[in-house]
GROMACS .gro file of C-alpha atoms in nm:
model
  137
    1VAL     CA    1  11.789   9.769   9.772
    2GLU     CA    2  11.949  10.024   9.553
    3ALA     CA    3  11.931   9.792   9.262
    4VAL     CA    4  11.562   9.713   9.305
    5LEU     CA    5  11.487  10.091   9.336
    6SER     CA    6  11.682  10.188   9.041
    7ARG     CA    7  11.539   9.915   8.828
    8SER     CA    8  11.176   9.953   8.905
    9CYS     CA    9  11.136  10.331   8.981
   10THR     CA   10  11.406  10.523   8.793
   11PHE     CA   11  11.408  10.406   8.426
   12GLU     CA   12  11.344  10.665   8.155
   13ASN     CA   13  10.981  10.799   8.175
   14SER     CA   14  10.907  10.628   8.508
   15CYS     CA   15  10.756  10.811   8.813
   16HIS     CA   16  11.068  10.868   8.998
   17GLY     CA   17  11.336  10.919   8.713
   18GLY     CA   18  11.358  11.064   8.350
   19PRO     CA   19  11.339  11.418   8.223
   20PRO     CA   20  11.404  11.688   8.492
   21GLY     CA   21  11.116  11.837   8.647
   22ASP     CA   22  10.896  11.555   8.583
   23VAL     CA   23  10.894  11.336   8.877
   24ALA     CA   24  10.610  11.218   9.098
   25ALA     CA   25  10.584  11.341   9.461
   26ASN     CA   26  10.891  11.565   9.434
   27LEU     CA   27  11.117  11.239   9.472
   28ARG     CA   28  11.377  11.191   9.214
   29LEU     CA   29  11.551  10.868   9.264
   30ASP     CA   30  11.795  10.883   8.977
   31GLY     CA   31  11.978  11.183   9.073
   32PRO     CA   32  12.355  11.198   9.181
   33GLU     CA   33  12.279  11.081   9.521
   34GLY     CA   34  12.103  10.793   9.396
   35PRO     CA   35  11.780  10.625   9.533
   36ILE     CA   36  11.931  10.560   9.901
   37GLY     CA   37  12.058  10.932   9.921
   38ALA     CA   38  11.698  11.044   9.806
   39LEU     CA   39  11.515  10.849  10.080
   40LEU     CA   40  11.771  10.964  10.375
   41SER     CA   41  11.905  11.273  10.489
   42ALA     CA   42  12.292  11.329  10.505
   43GLY     CA   43  12.261  11.207  10.875
   44GLY     CA   44  12.086  10.884  10.797
   45GLU     CA   45  11.758  11.005  10.904
   46GLY     CA   46  11.428  10.945  10.698
   47VAL     CA   47  11.309  11.249  10.501
   48PRO     CA   48  10.942  11.344  10.537
   49SER     CA   49  10.710  11.231  10.235
   50CYS     CA   50  10.563  11.526  10.042
   51GLU     CA   51  10.246  11.334  10.019
   52TYR     CA   52  10.202  11.251  10.393
   53PRO     CA   53  10.458  11.471  10.590
   54PRO     CA   54  10.385  11.312  10.927
   55MET     CA   55  10.569  11.007  10.805
   56ALA     CA   56  10.914  10.979  10.665
   57LEU     CA   57  10.977  10.799  10.325
   58VAL     CA   58  11.191  10.569  10.514
   59ASN     CA   59  11.192  10.546  10.903
   60PRO     CA   60  11.528  10.346  10.977
   61GLY     CA   61  11.443  10.065  11.200
   62ASP     CA   62  11.069  10.079  11.160
   63PRO     CA   63  10.926   9.972  10.825
   64ASP     CA   64  10.567   9.983  10.971
   65THR     CA   65  10.602  10.360  10.979
   66SER     CA   66  10.804  10.414  10.657
   67TRP     CA   67  10.584  10.581  10.377
   68LEU     CA   68  10.760  10.393  10.109
   69LEU     CA   69  10.626  10.051  10.249
   70VAL     CA   70  10.283  10.193  10.293
   71LYS     CA   71  10.289  10.284   9.922
   72LEU     CA   72  10.433   9.942   9.823
   73ARG     CA   73  10.229   9.699  10.019
   74GLY     CA   74   9.927   9.892  10.182
   75PRO     CA   75   9.590   9.746  10.122
   76ILE     CA   76   9.392   9.897   9.830
   77ASP     CA   77   9.043   9.968   9.730
   78ASN     CA   78   8.890   9.901   9.386
   79ASP     CA   79   9.041  10.201   9.236
   80GLY     CA   80   9.404  10.104   9.365
   81ALA     CA   81   9.412  10.370   9.641
   82ILE     CA   82   9.573  10.287   9.982
   83VAL     CA   83   9.295  10.255  10.250
   84ALA     CA   84   9.349  10.384  10.591
   85GLY     CA   85   9.491  10.139  10.828
   86ASP     CA   86   9.759  10.105  11.121
   87TRP     CA   87   9.961  10.361  10.935
   88GLY     CA   88   9.718  10.645  10.944
   89PRO     CA   89   9.640  10.881  10.830
   90GLU     CA   90   9.623  11.097  11.144
   91PRO     CA   91   9.268  11.203  11.241
   92GLY     CA   92   9.182  11.519  11.039
   93PHE     CA   93   9.470  11.495  10.802
   94GLU     CA   94   9.365  11.649  10.451
   95PRO     CA   95   9.601  11.588  10.141
   96GLY     CA   96   9.758  11.928  10.053
   97ASP     CA   97   9.703  12.091   9.720
   98ASP     CA   98  10.064  12.077   9.614
   99PRO     CA   99  10.052  11.993   9.245
  100ASP     CA  100  10.390  11.799   9.278
  101CYS     CA  101  10.215  11.552   9.526
  102PRO     CA  102   9.891  11.473   9.338
  103ALA     CA  103   9.887  11.072   9.405
  104PHE     CA  104   9.850  11.074   9.786
  105GLY     CA  105   9.732  10.728   9.857
  106ASP     CA  106   9.778  10.556   9.532
  107ARG     CA  107   9.979  10.236   9.551
  108MET     CA  108  10.336  10.212   9.379
  109PRO     CA  109  10.391  10.142   9.119
  110MET     CA  110  10.115  10.336   8.975
  111THR     CA  111  10.171  10.165   8.642
  112GLY     CA  112  10.287   9.832   8.547
  113GLN     CA  113  10.314   9.523   8.783
  114GLU     CA  114  10.364   9.532   9.162
  115LEU     CA  115  10.700   9.460   9.293
  116PRO     CA  116  10.761   9.092   9.358
  117ALA     CA  117  10.702   8.995   9.734
  118ARG     CA  118  11.067   8.902   9.772
  119GLU     CA  119  11.176   9.267   9.645
  120ILE     CA  120  10.924   9.421   9.896
  121THR     CA  121  11.063   9.180  10.187
  122LEU     CA  122  11.427   9.299  10.087
  123ILE     CA  123  11.318   9.667  10.126
  124GLU     CA  124  11.136   9.607  10.449
  125GLU     CA  125  11.416   9.418  10.612
  126TRP     CA  126  11.662   9.682  10.488
  127ILE     CA  127  11.427   9.941  10.670
  128ALA     CA  128  11.428   9.715  10.981
  129GLN     CA  129  11.800   9.666  10.982
  130GLY     CA  130  11.834  10.039  11.005
  131ALA     CA  131  11.830  10.157  10.632
  132GLN     CA  132  12.208  10.181  10.628
  133ASP     CA  133  12.358  10.358  10.320
  134ASP     CA  134  12.661  10.131  10.278
  135ARG     CA  135  12.718  10.217   9.923
  136ASP     CA  136  13.065  10.332   9.991
  137GLN     CA  137  13.177  10.048  10.210
   0.00000   0.00000   0.00000
């Protein structure tokens, strides 16, 4: 999973890597903690998405309530925006006006080709199995 995220999300000038201060959704995946460390707290819990705070970026054990997977596989409209579905949003939710989170509801990646289905499945299985950070093992 780390390799998939590093390759597809953190290359120079990508949405979640590149020059400091120039990352989408306040999510830097090329920092010293790496992609996995950016998605999970030190205790292994998911961290809230800045785009949709009711949902964690990764909810260990539950891929269907993980914002990362909503962004990767959610159904989209003709403009590439994710449409409401089983994931939400909660009734009455309005995206905030945080300039660091302007892409609420846009499918990832926003540019380039979608991740191959096998890579999305790999991420889904990793989350379903508890999203373990086993880089040091």
